[in-house]
XYZ file of C-alpha atoms in Angstrom:
617
model
C 67.551 24.069 59.799
C 65.935 27.093 61.113
C 65.265 28.107 57.758
C 63.537 24.852 56.816
C 61.367 25.072 59.977
C 60.273 28.726 58.819
C 59.483 27.470 55.300
C 57.234 24.638 56.428
C 55.675 26.965 58.889
C 54.875 29.330 56.193
C 53.473 26.430 53.854
C 51.470 25.035 56.569
C 49.877 28.563 57.552
C 49.253 29.306 53.774
C 47.447 25.724 53.538
C 45.159 26.174 56.538
C 44.180 29.451 55.200
C 43.555 28.125 51.827
C 41.512 25.231 53.164
C 39.548 27.877 55.273
C 39.017 30.173 52.362
C 38.075 27.222 50.258
C 35.436 26.217 52.937
C 33.730 29.543 53.127
C 33.767 30.097 49.562
C 32.133 26.695 49.375
C 29.625 28.063 52.011
C 28.969 31.513 50.190
C 26.459 30.824 47.354
C 26.516 34.486 46.002
C 28.221 34.976 42.760
C 29.080 38.601 41.324
C 29.895 39.757 37.798
C 30.932 43.377 36.830
C 31.805 45.405 33.680
C 32.739 48.953 32.743
C 32.275 50.825 29.533
C 35.800 52.136 29.822
C 38.831 51.006 31.462
C 41.459 53.663 30.733
C 41.047 57.062 32.135
C 43.166 60.020 31.671
C 41.290 61.862 34.882
C 37.914 61.852 36.553
C 35.242 60.777 34.248
C 31.852 59.194 34.127
C 31.685 55.426 33.455
C 28.758 52.886 32.720
C 28.747 49.937 35.227
C 26.703 46.804 34.873
C 26.702 44.188 37.837
C 24.995 40.955 37.877
C 24.551 39.043 41.201
C 23.412 35.219 41.032
C 22.702 32.734 43.799
C 24.628 29.718 42.987
C 23.418 27.776 45.970
C 20.719 24.939 46.081
C 18.477 26.863 48.585
C 16.901 30.254 48.457
C 18.294 33.045 50.235
C 16.739 33.658 53.760
C 16.413 37.481 53.159
C 16.988 40.345 50.721
C 20.196 41.872 49.643
C 21.407 45.395 49.027
C 23.983 46.945 46.780
C 26.056 49.772 47.461
C 28.008 52.426 45.505
C 32.069 53.006 46.076
C 30.972 55.796 48.638
C 28.771 53.503 50.618
C 25.235 55.097 49.443
C 22.717 52.432 48.527
C 21.796 51.622 45.033
C 18.017 52.353 45.198
C 17.379 51.184 41.542
C 18.829 47.849 42.326
C 16.181 47.264 45.113
C 16.357 44.699 47.875
C 15.525 41.260 46.036
C 15.366 37.937 47.686
C 16.992 35.410 45.077
C 15.626 31.869 44.909
C 18.154 29.042 43.969
C 19.823 29.746 40.735
C 18.115 33.290 40.238
C 20.062 36.519 39.350
C 19.381 40.005 39.659
C 21.140 43.054 37.501
C 21.630 46.271 37.548
C 23.179 48.957 35.054
C 24.026 52.731 35.813
C 26.674 55.440 35.899
C 29.469 56.314 38.347
C 31.742 59.157 38.052
C 35.755 57.652 38.683
C 37.368 59.796 40.953
C 41.012 60.677 41.142
C 41.526 58.897 44.017
C 39.999 55.654 42.671
C 42.239 56.321 39.638
C 45.203 56.133 42.017
C 44.105 53.149 43.646
C 43.616 51.610 40.156
C 40.301 50.045 41.025
C 36.508 50.641 41.257
C 34.712 48.930 44.357
C 31.318 48.242 44.798
C 29.555 46.096 47.970
C 26.658 43.924 48.362
C 25.236 42.850 51.605
C 23.169 39.903 52.236
C 22.126 37.277 54.975
C 23.266 33.843 55.276
C 22.885 30.965 57.793
C 26.175 30.300 59.913
C 27.054 27.106 61.193
C 25.113 27.379 64.503
C 21.928 27.812 62.327
C 21.752 31.511 63.122
C 20.984 34.298 60.285
C 23.623 36.925 60.000
C 24.293 39.530 57.616
C 27.331 39.438 55.378
C 29.091 42.005 53.165
C 30.922 41.272 50.097
C 33.296 43.915 48.390
C 34.129 43.511 44.855
C 36.195 45.641 42.412
C 36.957 46.140 38.908
C 40.572 47.173 37.742
C 40.988 50.762 36.019
C 43.941 52.244 34.469
C 45.131 55.662 34.837
C 46.631 56.433 31.553
C 47.068 60.183 31.928
C 46.156 62.984 29.475
C 46.873 61.065 26.182
C 46.123 62.296 22.571
C 45.937 59.725 20.150
C 44.007 59.394 16.738
C 43.713 56.882 13.950
C 43.070 58.103 10.463
C 41.534 55.982 7.895
C 41.047 57.015 4.102
C 38.775 55.490 1.628
C 38.308 56.297 -2.125
C 35.247 55.249 -3.791
C 35.823 54.352 -6.719
C 39.213 53.336 -7.284
C 38.898 53.797 -10.971
C 36.401 56.297 -12.573
C 35.420 57.471 -16.046
C 35.124 61.033 -17.283
C 32.575 63.054 -15.426
C 32.039 60.516 -12.768
C 32.006 61.517 -9.154
C 34.801 60.321 -6.835
C 34.559 60.424 -2.908
C 37.771 60.647 -0.872
C 36.534 59.805 2.689
C 38.656 60.419 5.983
C 37.585 58.769 9.044
C 39.103 60.284 12.227
C 38.983 58.219 15.269
C 39.873 59.610 18.620
C 41.566 56.440 20.391
C 43.304 58.586 23.301
C 42.196 59.631 26.643
C 41.207 63.057 26.058
C 39.138 64.999 23.697
C 40.691 66.634 20.380
C 39.652 69.861 18.825
C 40.133 71.795 15.560
C 40.879 68.958 13.252
C 42.216 70.109 9.953
C 42.561 67.755 6.703
C 44.608 69.416 3.873
C 44.136 67.380 0.432
C 46.238 67.544 -2.541
C 45.218 70.417 -4.819
C 44.093 67.693 -7.317
C 41.305 66.615 -4.965
C 40.407 69.723 -3.182
C 41.944 73.372 -2.912
C 39.985 73.789 0.458
C 40.872 72.137 3.726
C 38.610 70.085 5.349
C 37.502 70.966 8.934
C 36.016 69.035 12.095
C 35.207 71.122 15.097
C 36.125 68.006 17.535
C 36.122 64.480 18.230
C 35.429 62.922 21.940
C 37.470 60.219 23.530
C 36.458 56.915 21.972
C 34.440 58.440 19.443
C 35.160 59.091 15.416
C 34.036 61.413 12.594
C 34.250 61.494 8.783
C 35.009 64.164 6.264
C 34.426 63.487 2.653
C 35.835 65.286 -0.375
C 33.866 65.055 -3.791
C 35.791 65.108 -6.686
C 34.724 64.765 -10.541
C 36.787 62.604 -12.370
C 38.426 64.160 -15.555
C 40.632 62.369 -18.319
C 43.657 61.421 -16.156
C 44.523 59.875 -12.947
C 44.168 61.758 -9.659
C 46.512 61.638 -6.543
C 45.118 61.723 -2.964
C 47.436 62.837 -0.167
C 46.723 64.618 2.886
C 48.083 66.330 6.181
C 46.019 66.101 9.408
C 46.568 68.348 12.404
C 44.522 68.595 15.675
C 44.584 69.854 19.102
C 44.535 68.178 22.384
C 45.133 69.338 26.011
C 46.473 72.690 24.587
C 48.840 70.961 22.292
C 48.913 70.706 18.361
C 49.531 67.261 16.581
C 50.093 66.687 13.047
C 49.873 63.459 11.220
C 50.025 62.621 7.442
C 48.594 60.215 4.873
C 50.453 58.504 2.187
C 49.601 59.323 -1.611
C 46.931 57.284 -3.293
C 46.270 56.932 -6.988
C 42.562 57.252 -8.585
C 42.638 55.791 -12.021
C 40.916 56.810 -14.910
C 39.279 54.236 -17.000
C 36.147 53.428 -19.053
C 33.588 51.629 -16.784
C 30.577 50.030 -18.843
C 28.769 49.617 -15.439
C 26.930 52.972 -14.437
C 25.805 52.900 -11.024
C 23.277 55.689 -9.344
C 21.810 55.936 -6.123
C 18.782 58.218 -4.934
C 16.674 58.525 -1.707
C 12.898 59.124 -1.624
C 13.441 62.220 0.908
C 16.016 64.107 2.419
C 15.557 62.829 5.896
C 13.409 62.751 9.021
C 12.957 62.751 12.604
C 14.647 59.221 14.247
C 12.721 56.542 13.669
C 11.493 57.497 10.190
C 12.617 55.392 7.197
C 14.064 56.300 3.919
C 14.165 54.378 0.764
C 17.557 54.112 -1.292
C 17.273 53.092 -4.664
C 20.309 51.604 -6.685
C 20.047 51.734 -10.408
C 23.001 49.691 -12.358
C 23.246 49.775 -16.068
C 25.325 47.902 -18.220
C 26.317 49.886 -21.234
C 28.803 47.280 -22.638
C 28.542 44.038 -24.549
C 29.287 41.612 -21.723
C 27.295 40.484 -18.936
C 28.767 41.233 -15.518
C 28.227 38.654 -12.971
C 28.756 38.127 -9.015
C 28.017 41.866 -8.584
C 28.438 42.999 -4.810
C 27.101 46.286 -3.492
C 28.731 47.632 -0.351
C 28.604 50.992 2.027
C 30.901 52.024 4.468
C 28.197 52.266 6.956
C 25.828 49.606 6.057
C 28.338 47.080 5.073
C 27.457 44.251 2.354
C 24.026 45.466 0.826
C 23.520 43.275 -2.276
C 25.372 40.363 -3.627
C 25.419 37.825 -6.217
C 23.578 40.197 -8.803
C 23.863 39.764 -12.543
C 23.537 42.862 -14.879
C 23.209 41.465 -18.626
C 24.656 43.314 -21.504
C 22.470 46.311 -22.310
C 20.189 45.783 -19.260
C 19.412 47.724 -16.308
C 18.722 46.409 -12.869
C 17.112 48.540 -9.989
C 17.488 47.357 -6.273
C 15.927 48.980 -3.229
C 17.278 49.328 0.305
C 15.207 50.869 3.195
C 17.135 52.374 6.021
C 15.715 53.564 9.364
C 17.106 56.999 10.463
C 18.877 57.225 13.522
C 21.430 60.225 12.808
C 22.350 62.266 9.807
C 24.675 60.356 7.511
C 25.788 60.126 3.958
C 25.566 56.989 1.837
C 27.730 55.923 -1.267
C 27.357 52.426 -2.481
C 30.385 50.827 -4.124
C 29.703 48.184 -6.985
C 32.166 45.615 -7.841
C 31.856 42.489 -10.320
C 33.581 40.355 -13.152
C 32.685 39.833 -16.631
C 32.928 36.932 -18.821
C 36.575 37.158 -19.068
C 37.321 37.159 -15.600
C 37.992 40.753 -15.444
C 37.209 42.508 -12.308
C 35.514 46.046 -12.411
C 34.701 48.482 -9.497
C 32.583 51.634 -9.642
C 30.451 53.702 -7.090
C 27.436 55.739 -6.969
C 27.205 59.538 -5.966
C 26.779 60.272 -2.547
C 23.326 60.799 -0.698
C 22.935 62.600 2.398
C 20.112 61.654 4.873
C 19.403 64.317 7.701
C 18.135 63.580 11.124
C 16.075 66.496 12.355
C 15.398 67.358 15.757
C 12.266 65.399 17.161
C 11.397 68.475 19.294
C 11.306 70.784 16.126
C 9.514 68.415 13.675
C 6.140 69.365 12.612
C 3.152 66.969 13.160
C -0.457 67.353 12.290
C -3.663 65.358 12.762
C -6.579 65.677 10.129
C -10.168 65.039 10.894
C -13.036 65.075 8.269
C -16.699 64.921 9.103
C -19.653 64.747 6.490
C -23.067 66.100 7.046
C -24.426 62.822 5.763
C -22.946 59.518 4.711
C -25.782 58.627 2.316
C -27.074 60.404 -0.963
C -30.417 59.776 -2.903
C -29.379 61.588 -6.133
C -26.267 61.514 -8.261
C -24.820 64.010 -8.481
C -25.312 65.123 -4.710
C -23.880 67.849 -2.640
C -22.169 66.447 0.656
C -20.897 69.189 3.188
C -17.474 68.463 4.757
C -16.132 69.852 7.740
C -12.235 69.342 7.957
C -10.111 70.163 11.159
C -6.483 70.489 11.331
C -4.846 69.799 14.903
C -0.994 70.836 15.479
C -0.036 68.212 17.793
C 3.654 69.135 17.817
C 5.495 71.738 19.913
C 6.316 74.215 16.855
C 4.346 76.317 14.736
C 3.172 75.006 11.526
C 3.058 77.636 8.809
C 1.673 77.338 5.301
C -0.490 74.374 5.595
C -2.683 73.248 2.765
C -5.672 70.941 2.835
C -6.205 68.747 -0.344
C -8.504 66.182 -1.782
C -7.943 63.833 -4.759
C -4.940 66.313 -5.515
C -6.992 69.632 -5.608
C -6.227 72.051 -2.897
C -9.197 73.147 -0.916
C -7.932 75.441 1.726
C -4.812 76.994 2.985
C -3.833 77.963 6.681
C -1.197 80.407 6.925
C -0.111 79.434 10.610
C -1.393 76.769 13.183
C -0.042 77.222 16.533
C 0.991 74.101 18.807
C -1.959 72.743 20.203
C -4.240 74.696 17.919
C -7.253 73.381 15.992
C -8.425 74.950 12.893
C -11.352 74.184 10.605
C -13.084 74.759 7.547
C -16.193 73.540 5.366
C -16.758 72.708 2.079
C -19.560 71.524 -0.391
C -18.327 68.718 -2.239
C -20.133 67.646 -5.500
C -20.219 63.703 -5.155
C -20.558 62.431 -8.908
C -20.237 58.670 -7.811
C -20.572 56.994 -4.230
C -17.146 55.987 -2.616
C -14.626 57.014 -0.178
C -13.065 60.722 0.584
C -9.960 61.505 2.407
C -8.434 64.697 3.128
C -4.674 65.225 3.422
C -2.591 68.265 5.264
C 0.696 69.248 3.737
C 3.700 71.165 5.123
C 7.157 71.864 4.713
C 9.475 70.267 7.215
C 13.066 71.664 8.646
C 14.647 70.319 5.407
C 12.226 72.234 3.063
C 10.665 68.943 1.831
C 6.798 68.760 1.905
C 5.694 66.264 4.359
C 2.159 64.765 3.839
C -0.221 63.966 6.809
C -3.165 61.775 5.745
C -6.748 62.485 7.310
C -9.469 59.885 8.201
C -11.410 58.100 5.349
C -15.305 59.020 5.184
C -17.317 56.549 3.071
C -20.455 58.030 1.044
C -22.809 55.600 -0.374
C -25.832 55.930 -2.857
C -29.300 54.680 -1.953
C -32.631 54.837 -3.682
C -35.178 57.507 -2.231
C -37.663 56.373 0.265
C -40.801 58.340 0.660
C -41.316 60.035 4.157
C -44.269 58.580 6.024
C -47.066 61.071 6.308
C -50.505 61.088 8.190
C -53.141 59.231 6.057
C -56.214 61.324 5.080
C -59.839 60.171 5.830
C -61.532 59.400 2.900
C -65.355 57.912 2.026
C -64.722 54.589 0.193
C -66.602 54.639 -3.045
C -69.712 52.553 -3.277
C -69.117 49.037 -4.663
C -70.265 48.460 -8.285
C -71.254 44.871 -9.005
C -71.165 43.363 -12.654
C -71.486 39.683 -13.958
C -68.043 38.653 -14.832
C -67.595 35.856 -17.375
C -66.272 32.336 -16.087
C -62.857 31.206 -16.677
C -63.831 28.715 -19.411
C -66.326 31.084 -21.398
C -69.675 29.274 -20.544
C -73.102 31.406 -20.186
C -73.932 32.239 -16.604
C -76.820 29.984 -16.491
C -74.559 27.083 -16.676
C -73.360 27.480 -13.122
C -77.029 27.866 -11.753
C -77.594 24.174 -13.416
C -74.387 22.971 -11.636
C -75.487 24.191 -8.565
C -78.850 22.803 -8.860
C -77.168 19.299 -9.872
C -75.142 19.455 -6.917
C -77.935 20.189 -4.562
C -79.938 17.329 -6.117
C -76.831 15.033 -5.887
C -76.779 15.560 -1.952
C -80.799 15.011 -1.969
C -80.456 11.626 -3.642
C -77.736 10.407 -1.648
C -79.859 11.398 1.606
C -82.849 9.359 0.086
C -80.649 6.643 -0.761
C -79.288 6.480 2.793
C -82.651 6.311 4.121
C -84.104 3.759 2.012
C -80.657 1.606 3.049
C -81.468 2.177 6.606
C -85.101 0.960 6.015
C -84.036 -2.212 4.190
C -81.372 -2.926 6.799
C -83.999 -2.605 9.515
C -86.431 -5.184 7.545
C -83.689 -7.748 6.958
C -83.112 -7.639 10.568
C -86.851 -7.905 11.531
C -87.281 -10.943 9.278
C -84.280 -12.776 10.602
C -85.312 -11.983 14.129
C -88.778 -13.720 13.175
C -87.040 -16.550 11.591
C -84.920 -17.281 14.601
C -88.406 -17.332 16.660
C -90.067 -20.074 14.557
C -89.701 -23.738 14.485
C -90.913 -24.537 10.908
C -88.460 -25.098 7.908
C -88.237 -21.726 5.902
C -89.406 -21.649 2.300
C -86.519 -20.638 0.030
C -88.834 -18.754 -1.830
C -90.178 -16.670 1.236
C -87.783 -15.552 4.018
C -90.437 -13.825 6.036
C -92.789 -16.751 6.914
C -93.444 -20.104 6.739
C -95.944 -22.340 4.502
C -97.510 -25.924 5.058
C -97.909 -27.311 1.263
C -100.100 -30.128 2.429
C -103.002 -27.815 2.990
C -104.945 -25.873 0.351
C -105.109 -22.417 -0.217
C -108.349 -20.384 -0.963
C -108.629 -19.208 -4.371
C -109.874 -16.154 -3.005
C -106.737 -15.461 -0.862
C -104.240 -16.377 -3.610
C -104.434 -12.784 -5.073
C -104.029 -11.494 -1.935
C -100.795 -13.008 -0.800
C -97.540 -11.057 -1.553
C -96.185 -11.622 -5.157
C -93.144 -12.856 -3.580
C -94.946 -15.708 -2.307
C -97.277 -16.721 -4.967
C -96.170 -15.143 -8.093
C -99.004 -14.678 -10.577
C -98.190 -16.797 -13.670
C -101.612 -17.278 -15.527
C -101.390 -19.444 -18.625
C -102.940 -18.237 -21.783
C -106.011 -20.693 -22.833
C -105.043 -19.929 -26.350
C -101.205 -20.394 -25.907
C -99.638 -23.045 -27.832
C -99.071 -25.934 -25.480
C -95.564 -26.621 -26.731
C -94.666 -22.839 -26.304
C -96.256 -22.612 -22.864
C -94.765 -25.742 -21.778
C -97.709 -28.344 -21.530
C -97.264 -30.161 -18.350
C -99.307 -33.244 -19.692
C -96.648 -34.527 -21.694
C -94.897 -35.423 -18.594
C -95.528 -39.046 -18.012
C -94.882 -38.758 -14.399
C -98.018 -36.946 -13.809
C -99.943 -39.835 -15.173
C -100.511 -41.427 -11.790
C -102.321 -39.705 -9.178
C -100.745 -38.898 -5.734
C -102.006 -40.748 -2.609
C -103.605 -37.609 -1.886
C -104.337 -36.695 -5.349
C -107.661 -34.999 -4.794
C -106.629 -32.708 -2.388
C -103.250 -31.831 -4.266
C -105.571 -31.267 -7.582
C -107.945 -29.144 -5.640
C -104.643 -26.915 -4.297
C -103.143 -26.804 -7.755
C -106.315 -25.903 -9.445
C -106.859 -23.084 -7.015
C -103.319 -21.924 -7.425
C -103.010 -22.659 -11.369
C -107.022 -22.396 -12.292
C -105.947 -21.870 -15.869
C -103.288 -24.881 -16.280
C -104.448 -28.417 -16.975
C -103.482 -30.964 -14.519
C -101.326 -33.443 -16.315
C -101.864 -36.844 -14.983
C -98.472 -38.248 -16.524
C -96.531 -37.713 -13.416
C -93.592 -40.130 -12.653
C -94.252 -42.940 -10.570
C -93.614 -42.851 -6.830
C -93.594 -38.804 -7.156
C -95.358 -37.537 -4.117
C -97.771 -34.497 -4.329
C -95.159 -32.000 -2.920
C -92.701 -33.034 -5.621
C -95.334 -32.896 -8.315
C -96.360 -29.210 -7.083
C -92.888 -28.103 -7.275
C -92.104 -29.434 -10.499
C -95.240 -27.936 -11.952
C -94.619 -24.670 -10.318
C -90.875 -24.641 -11.774
C -92.126 -25.129 -15.184
C -94.861 -22.368 -14.962
C -92.054 -19.913 -13.726
C -89.940 -20.865 -16.660
C -92.757 -20.051 -18.922
């Protein structure tokens, strides 16, 4: 009974503590993550630590936080961030693990940040978090891997036997010795040392003969004052005829980290069958090309550009199948790419300046001044400067930061662009070229230089008659000018006459408007009373428009002149015949009065008829 009570009490306490912990965890919005670059240690060592802090709450933190090392000092690089809801802050740095921490088996960091408690007060809280580490002691352990490329080769073909030594223990190893079969190499391969967690390789190159080769090795190394030995089982390299030849070359021996090297692979099918599904691999680069086809008697070229990070050797392994499904494998030779020390690399800057960029005659002479500056930290020796492949100058030495120059007259045959390049040997003995700036030279037609215009007396003008454009004599122009003047005079006189006519017509119309008598249709400038006689002596004084003088020749034929006596209408006299006859005799003294006038015709009608007949004659 007592034991049951104790068990129940214990369970109750654990439940209460769990609930309290859950409540606290629920109110704590900070989540932490921690990673180490290594978990196993043989003793005190430096390790890389990565810590990530996240605010998992729904509200922003009320104040900044701080991160602390295991010894209690603050991590300055982390800063004092104030995380918003859902935000994170990270830090990556190094820490040296102590023997005490190895004994405890954990590496502990701490973070301090403010929170709001149940009373609404802001208080500081510290959370410690740790990462488990293992004290493995001084353990020496290696893994040996061997790669043979290719596994079958023809006579004279190069075969590589590669050993990869990986240190998987907790302490460094030194004095690695690899003793291969005498068929492969009579000289042992040596590696000075391999640090814990790293690996190194050694290659035995061998030229294939006319029979199979056997590879086997004994590997020894030292660690913590002790010598360890391991072996590698024998492997056979087969001799055979391979119809697919492979070769590899690089465009340069190497360079500083970051430079690029172009590797060119050439595959030549010397057989009578096509090779399909050809795959190219490398231990360091992995699969480089796949799905290639090399037809019978054809050559295929592929290029691969790599970036230099460290010194390495590359050997491409080529495998494929022919039409009958037979699998073949071959390999290229090894190509070494060396990474040189950046601090010992040569760097030059080339600048060229021309005394003129425009020439007015071809060929022309342009003076170029070329400057070469050593921008590296090492001396540059035997620096040559060339243009279009022609060496122009050579500097025996250019010290770091120094600039050296030279001047050359260049004969320019045609306009174009010019560039000067500097060449120097690097640490690998290969020539490195540094290109200069481009200078453009153009050709232009010469322009006369402006000069002061001299004062000169102008010559006396000379006049001469020039023939007209139509080939006519010169007097024709004079006649044309006179006619032109006459035309304008005629137009002026015509305008004056027209003006006078208009004025006269206006005057007659005005007088007609003032008179009450009927106007005569023959006289628009006056009125006449035909009932009264006109004295003969005044007849000839009247205007011709009023009384036209139409004499009748006494000797004329009455029939031709229009004899009025033939008109029977004049036979009877008018009522005022005496007076009309007198008027007619005075108006027309030479015309005979015809008595045969129509009956009932008055004197006015008779007068008008006779006058009309006279006018017609």
